[in-house]
Amino acid sequence: MSKLLTDLIEALRCLPGVGGKSAQRMAFHLLERDRERGLKLADALREAMQRIGHCARCRNFSEEPLCALCASSSRDRHLLCVVESPVDLAAIEQATGYRGHYFVLHGRLSPLDGLGPEELGLAQLAQRLGEGQVEELIIATNPTVEGEATAHYLAQLAHAGGVRPTRLAHGVPLGGELEYVDRGTLAHAFGGRQQL
Amino acid sequence: MSKLLTDLIEALRCLPGVGGKSAQRMAFHLLERDRERGLKLADALREAMQRIGHCARCRNFSEEPLCALCASSSRDRHLLCVVESPVDLAAIEQATGYRGHYFVLHGRLSPLDGLGPEELGLAQLAQRLGEGQVEELIIATNPTVEGEATAHYLAQLAHAGGVRPTRLAHGVPLGGELEYVDRGTLAHAFGGRQQL
Ligand SMILES: [Zn+2]
Ligand SMILES: [Zn+2]
């Protein structure tokens, strides 16, 4: 097989859920029917990988120093929702009517994986809670063992900063990932969040 | 959401089998954990889309005027196997011990889709059969209605060129696509190909 084609098939396997067989089908499909969009994908990938960084305030993905959500004047500055990942933030934005701000951990406390308070930006979060503007810290980490431990740690941070911590209501299945919860359940859990 | 991120998610949907939700997961995965490989994929895509053309002799994908298989001196020049697509060629190469040459139609006779003998390169194939080197034309089009009609047409071409046409043995499920047949079945069907 052509070297460039073999390279492409191998490279496509960096995508989650894509094995050798589907990588091959993707490569053939693009070559046979969609080279224009294949080139667009190449450009979009390069731009995204090189230019997307993290928002200085919420740590979400952003190509600007401050993301659109943090820069917006129409979001409620009294509410701050902490999530493990940008996927969870996107899920909450899409499923609920939440109009506050976010803070993205990019992980959860996991000493075995080398993820401690520093890696999750918790000093930055503590400083923000100390600014006095946030009234409620909505803790939306996943209901896994590590997610719960992280929630516990975050609740202590909130108390130390004089901020009321709340947790999403039950309804999110135990051991599950927020990302896979259907919108209705997620919206319900979000609306029924409880004080910790 | 970041514009570059939205663009990337949209662009990923050009891949077959990738919907909005999995495009989102792919984009987040690359940004969070695998930017280096994301950049490699961008390069591989650009190179492949821009530089892969078709072999002048067999019409398979190739970045050289003549593909490695056509250029090889160790393949049997008396055998020519006709397939609908490069995926089928790859499947036969991987599953069988076939050591002859190929001809890729990039489609099947389908007047409603504007695919006639010209689009499938059949004049080129007829010329090659007339050169006198090929002794057996192995017709490996899919066992669908259009694939069978194409096989019939190819068998006539072979007879006209004084070449013996054969067809893959039954074993390939009717209405199925070669690409999805397991290797064992495909190898068996290939070995037991019959004269038309
Ligand atoms: Zn931000
Ligand atoms: Zn060739």
PDB file of C-alpha atoms in Angstrom, chain A residues 45-188:
ATOM      1  CA  LEU A  45      -6.566  20.219  13.416  1.00  0.00           C
ATOM      2  CA  ARG A  46      -3.374  22.227  12.944  1.00  0.00           C
ATOM      3  CA  GLU A  47      -5.029  25.498  14.011  1.00  0.00           C
ATOM      4  CA  ALA A  48      -6.649  23.927  17.062  1.00  0.00           C
ATOM      5  CA  MET A  49      -3.579  21.983  18.249  1.00  0.00           C
ATOM      6  CA  GLN A  50      -1.291  24.998  17.867  1.00  0.00           C
ATOM      7  CA  ARG A  51      -3.460  27.931  18.907  1.00  0.00           C
ATOM      8  CA  ILE A  52      -5.896  26.685  21.564  1.00  0.00           C
ATOM      9  CA  GLY A  53      -4.568  27.299  25.051  1.00  0.00           C
ATOM     10  CA  HIS A  54      -6.294  27.791  28.387  1.00  0.00           C
ATOM     11  CA  CYS A  55      -8.294  30.752  29.657  1.00  0.00           C
ATOM     12  CA  ALA A  56      -6.304  32.538  32.363  1.00  0.00           C
ATOM     13  CA  ARG A  57      -9.382  32.792  34.592  1.00  0.00           C
ATOM     14  CA  CYS A  58     -11.379  29.546  34.226  1.00  0.00           C
ATOM     15  CA  ARG A  59      -8.748  27.260  32.606  1.00  0.00           C
ATOM     16  CA  ASN A  60     -11.195  26.163  29.903  1.00  0.00           C
ATOM     17  CA  PHE A  61      -9.875  25.764  26.346  1.00  0.00           C
ATOM     18  CA  SER A  62      -9.556  29.159  24.665  1.00  0.00           C
ATOM     19  CA  GLU A  63      -7.493  30.757  21.895  1.00  0.00           C
ATOM     20  CA  GLU A  64      -7.827  34.139  23.671  1.00  0.00           C
ATOM     21  CA  PRO A  65      -6.175  34.978  27.026  1.00  0.00           C
ATOM     22  CA  LEU A  66      -9.692  35.275  28.469  1.00  0.00           C
ATOM     23  CA  CYS A  67     -12.474  33.038  27.107  1.00  0.00           C
ATOM     24  CA  ALA A  68     -15.785  34.426  25.831  1.00  0.00           C
ATOM     25  CA  LEU A  69     -17.634  33.130  28.866  1.00  0.00           C
ATOM     26  CA  CYS A  70     -15.290  34.769  31.381  1.00  0.00           C
ATOM     27  CA  ALA A  71     -15.281  37.994  29.349  1.00  0.00           C
ATOM     28  CA  SER A  72     -19.089  38.109  29.183  1.00  0.00           C
ATOM     29  CA  SER A  73     -20.843  40.737  31.307  1.00  0.00           C
ATOM     30  CA  SER A  74     -24.150  38.857  31.217  1.00  0.00           C
ATOM     31  CA  ARG A  75     -23.102  35.885  33.362  1.00  0.00           C
ATOM     32  CA  ASP A  76     -23.801  35.802  37.110  1.00  0.00           C
ATOM     33  CA  ARG A  77     -20.513  36.449  38.954  1.00  0.00           C
ATOM     34  CA  HIS A  78     -21.920  35.136  42.233  1.00  0.00           C
ATOM     35  CA  LEU A  79     -22.041  31.568  40.955  1.00  0.00           C
ATOM     36  CA  LEU A  80     -18.982  29.442  40.198  1.00  0.00           C
ATOM     37  CA  CYS A  81     -19.277  25.853  38.944  1.00  0.00           C
ATOM     38  CA  VAL A  82     -16.249  23.552  39.179  1.00  0.00           C
ATOM     39  CA  VAL A  83     -15.964  20.743  36.603  1.00  0.00           C
ATOM     40  CA  GLU A  84     -13.330  18.128  35.928  1.00  0.00           C
ATOM     41  CA  SER A  85     -13.094  18.713  32.192  1.00  0.00           C
ATOM     42  CA  PRO A  86     -14.198  20.972  29.323  1.00  0.00           C
ATOM     43  CA  VAL A  87     -16.512  18.165  28.162  1.00  0.00           C
ATOM     44  CA  ASP A  88     -18.455  18.444  31.424  1.00  0.00           C
ATOM     45  CA  LEU A  89     -18.663  22.226  31.039  1.00  0.00           C
ATOM     46  CA  ALA A  90     -20.049  21.773  27.522  1.00  0.00           C
ATOM     47  CA  ALA A  91     -22.578  19.204  28.796  1.00  0.00           C
ATOM     48  CA  ILE A  92     -23.834  21.571  31.523  1.00  0.00           C
ATOM     49  CA  GLU A  93     -24.048  24.505  29.108  1.00  0.00           C
ATOM     50  CA  GLN A  94     -26.047  22.405  26.653  1.00  0.00           C
ATOM     51  CA  ALA A  95     -28.351  20.740  29.195  1.00  0.00           C
ATOM     52  CA  THR A  96     -29.090  23.346  31.865  1.00  0.00           C
ATOM     53  CA  GLY A  97     -30.039  27.005  32.078  1.00  0.00           C
ATOM     54  CA  TYR A  98     -27.004  27.807  34.238  1.00  0.00           C
ATOM     55  CA  ARG A  99     -25.848  31.407  33.769  1.00  0.00           C
ATOM     56  CA  GLY A 100     -22.902  31.592  36.188  1.00  0.00           C
ATOM     57  CA  HIS A 101     -19.187  31.058  35.689  1.00  0.00           C
ATOM     58  CA  TYR A 102     -16.978  27.960  35.614  1.00  0.00           C
ATOM     59  CA  PHE A 103     -13.648  26.662  36.772  1.00  0.00           C
ATOM     60  CA  VAL A 104     -12.085  23.694  34.944  1.00  0.00           C
ATOM     61  CA  LEU A 105      -9.796  21.355  36.891  1.00  0.00           C
ATOM     62  CA  HIS A 106      -8.564  19.310  33.899  1.00  0.00           C
ATOM     63  CA  GLY A 107      -8.577  16.230  36.120  1.00  0.00           C
ATOM     64  CA  ARG A 108      -9.434  15.178  39.645  1.00  0.00           C
ATOM     65  CA  LEU A 109      -7.322  14.634  42.752  1.00  0.00           C
ATOM     66  CA  SER A 110      -5.422  11.434  42.044  1.00  0.00           C
ATOM     67  CA  PRO A 111      -2.082  11.131  43.837  1.00  0.00           C
ATOM     68  CA  LEU A 112      -1.230   7.887  42.019  1.00  0.00           C
ATOM     69  CA  ASP A 113      -1.446   9.728  38.680  1.00  0.00           C
ATOM     70  CA  GLY A 114       0.541  12.654  40.018  1.00  0.00           C
ATOM     71  CA  LEU A 115      -2.524  14.909  40.101  1.00  0.00           C
ATOM     72  CA  GLY A 116      -2.529  17.071  43.223  1.00  0.00           C
ATOM     73  CA  PRO A 117      -3.925  20.510  44.139  1.00  0.00           C
ATOM     74  CA  GLU A 118      -1.213  22.240  42.103  1.00  0.00           C
ATOM     75  CA  GLU A 119      -1.995  20.411  38.842  1.00  0.00           C
ATOM     76  CA  LEU A 120      -5.702  21.197  39.248  1.00  0.00           C
ATOM     77  CA  GLY A 121      -5.083  24.917  39.788  1.00  0.00           C
ATOM     78  CA  LEU A 122      -6.595  24.905  43.268  1.00  0.00           C
ATOM     79  CA  ALA A 123      -4.426  27.774  44.565  1.00  0.00           C
ATOM     80  CA  GLN A 124      -5.850  29.894  41.764  1.00  0.00           C
ATOM     81  CA  LEU A 125      -9.358  28.756  42.690  1.00  0.00           C
ATOM     82  CA  ALA A 126      -8.799  29.551  46.387  1.00  0.00           C
ATOM     83  CA  GLN A 127      -7.595  33.023  45.457  1.00  0.00           C
ATOM     84  CA  ARG A 128     -10.702  33.597  43.379  1.00  0.00           C
ATOM     85  CA  LEU A 129     -12.972  32.479  46.219  1.00  0.00           C
ATOM     86  CA  GLY A 130     -11.100  34.930  48.472  1.00  0.00           C
ATOM     87  CA  GLU A 131     -11.954  37.851  46.176  1.00  0.00           C
ATOM     88  CA  GLY A 132     -15.395  37.959  47.772  1.00  0.00           C
ATOM     89  CA  GLN A 133     -17.528  37.999  44.635  1.00  0.00           C
ATOM     90  CA  VAL A 134     -18.485  34.303  44.523  1.00  0.00           C
ATOM     91  CA  GLU A 135     -21.347  33.325  46.843  1.00  0.00           C
ATOM     92  CA  GLU A 136     -21.974  29.728  45.800  1.00  0.00           C
ATOM     93  CA  LEU A 137     -19.455  27.132  44.626  1.00  0.00           C
ATOM     94  CA  ILE A 138     -21.288  24.466  42.620  1.00  0.00           C
ATOM     95  CA  ILE A 139     -19.181  21.318  42.734  1.00  0.00           C
ATOM     96  CA  ALA A 140     -19.857  19.251  39.615  1.00  0.00           C
ATOM     97  CA  THR A 141     -17.061  16.703  39.757  1.00  0.00           C
ATOM     98  CA  ASN A 142     -17.994  13.174  38.664  1.00  0.00           C
ATOM     99  CA  PRO A 143     -19.622  10.900  41.272  1.00  0.00           C
ATOM    100  CA  THR A 144     -16.669   8.488  41.243  1.00  0.00           C
ATOM    101  CA  VAL A 145     -14.429   7.749  44.223  1.00  0.00           C
ATOM    102  CA  GLU A 146     -11.816  10.265  43.114  1.00  0.00           C
ATOM    103  CA  GLY A 147     -14.461  12.765  42.049  1.00  0.00           C
ATOM    104  CA  GLU A 148     -16.049  12.573  45.514  1.00  0.00           C
ATOM    105  CA  ALA A 149     -12.678  13.017  47.224  1.00  0.00           C
ATOM    106  CA  THR A 150     -12.072  16.050  45.042  1.00  0.00           C
ATOM    107  CA  ALA A 151     -15.535  17.398  45.924  1.00  0.00           C
ATOM    108  CA  HIS A 152     -14.707  17.036  49.607  1.00  0.00           C
ATOM    109  CA  TYR A 153     -11.481  18.980  49.150  1.00  0.00           C
ATOM    110  CA  LEU A 154     -13.294  21.701  47.165  1.00  0.00           C
ATOM    111  CA  ALA A 155     -15.971  22.018  49.853  1.00  0.00           C
ATOM    112  CA  GLN A 156     -13.234  22.708  52.410  1.00  0.00           C
ATOM    113  CA  LEU A 157     -11.747  25.351  50.126  1.00  0.00           C
ATOM    114  CA  ALA A 158     -15.166  26.968  49.839  1.00  0.00           C
ATOM    115  CA  HIS A 159     -15.729  27.007  53.595  1.00  0.00           C
ATOM    116  CA  ALA A 160     -12.256  28.520  54.089  1.00  0.00           C
ATOM    117  CA  GLY A 161     -13.170  31.289  51.622  1.00  0.00           C
ATOM    118  CA  GLY A 162     -16.555  31.934  53.216  1.00  0.00           C
ATOM    119  CA  VAL A 163     -18.367  30.573  50.173  1.00  0.00           C
ATOM    120  CA  ARG A 164     -21.373  28.206  50.265  1.00  0.00           C
ATOM    121  CA  PRO A 165     -20.521  24.882  48.523  1.00  0.00           C
ATOM    122  CA  THR A 166     -23.239  22.872  46.775  1.00  0.00           C
ATOM    123  CA  ARG A 167     -23.136  19.547  44.958  1.00  0.00           C
ATOM    124  CA  LEU A 168     -25.242  18.320  42.043  1.00  0.00           C
ATOM    125  CA  ALA A 169     -28.353  16.456  43.238  1.00  0.00           C
ATOM    126  CA  HIS A 170     -28.454  12.699  43.051  1.00  0.00           C
ATOM    127  CA  GLY A 171     -29.787  11.508  39.791  1.00  0.00           C
ATOM    128  CA  VAL A 172     -26.381  11.237  38.224  1.00  0.00           C
ATOM    129  CA  PRO A 173     -25.727   7.470  38.375  1.00  0.00           C
ATOM    130  CA  LEU A 174     -23.044   6.412  40.836  1.00  0.00           C
ATOM    131  CA  GLY A 175     -19.769   5.541  39.173  1.00  0.00           C
ATOM    132  CA  GLY A 176     -20.945   7.252  35.989  1.00  0.00           C
ATOM    133  CA  GLU A 177     -19.397  10.048  33.946  1.00  0.00           C
ATOM    134  CA  LEU A 178     -21.252  13.343  33.534  1.00  0.00           C
ATOM    135  CA  GLU A 179     -20.407  13.365  29.873  1.00  0.00           C
ATOM    136  CA  TYR A 180     -22.641  10.334  29.217  1.00  0.00           C
ATOM    137  CA  VAL A 181     -25.658  11.355  31.286  1.00  0.00           C
ATOM    138  CA  ASP A 182     -28.726  12.258  29.222  1.00  0.00           C
ATOM    139  CA  ARG A 183     -29.644  15.943  29.147  1.00  0.00           C
ATOM    140  CA  GLY A 184     -32.864  15.574  31.156  1.00  0.00           C
ATOM    141  CA  THR A 185     -31.167  13.799  34.059  1.00  0.00           C
ATOM    142  CA  LEU A 186     -28.292  16.240  34.030  1.00  0.00           C
ATOM    143  CA  ALA A 187     -30.628  19.257  34.001  1.00  0.00           C
ATOM    144  CA  HIS A 188     -32.614  17.769  36.903  1.00  0.00           C
TER     145      HIS A 188
END
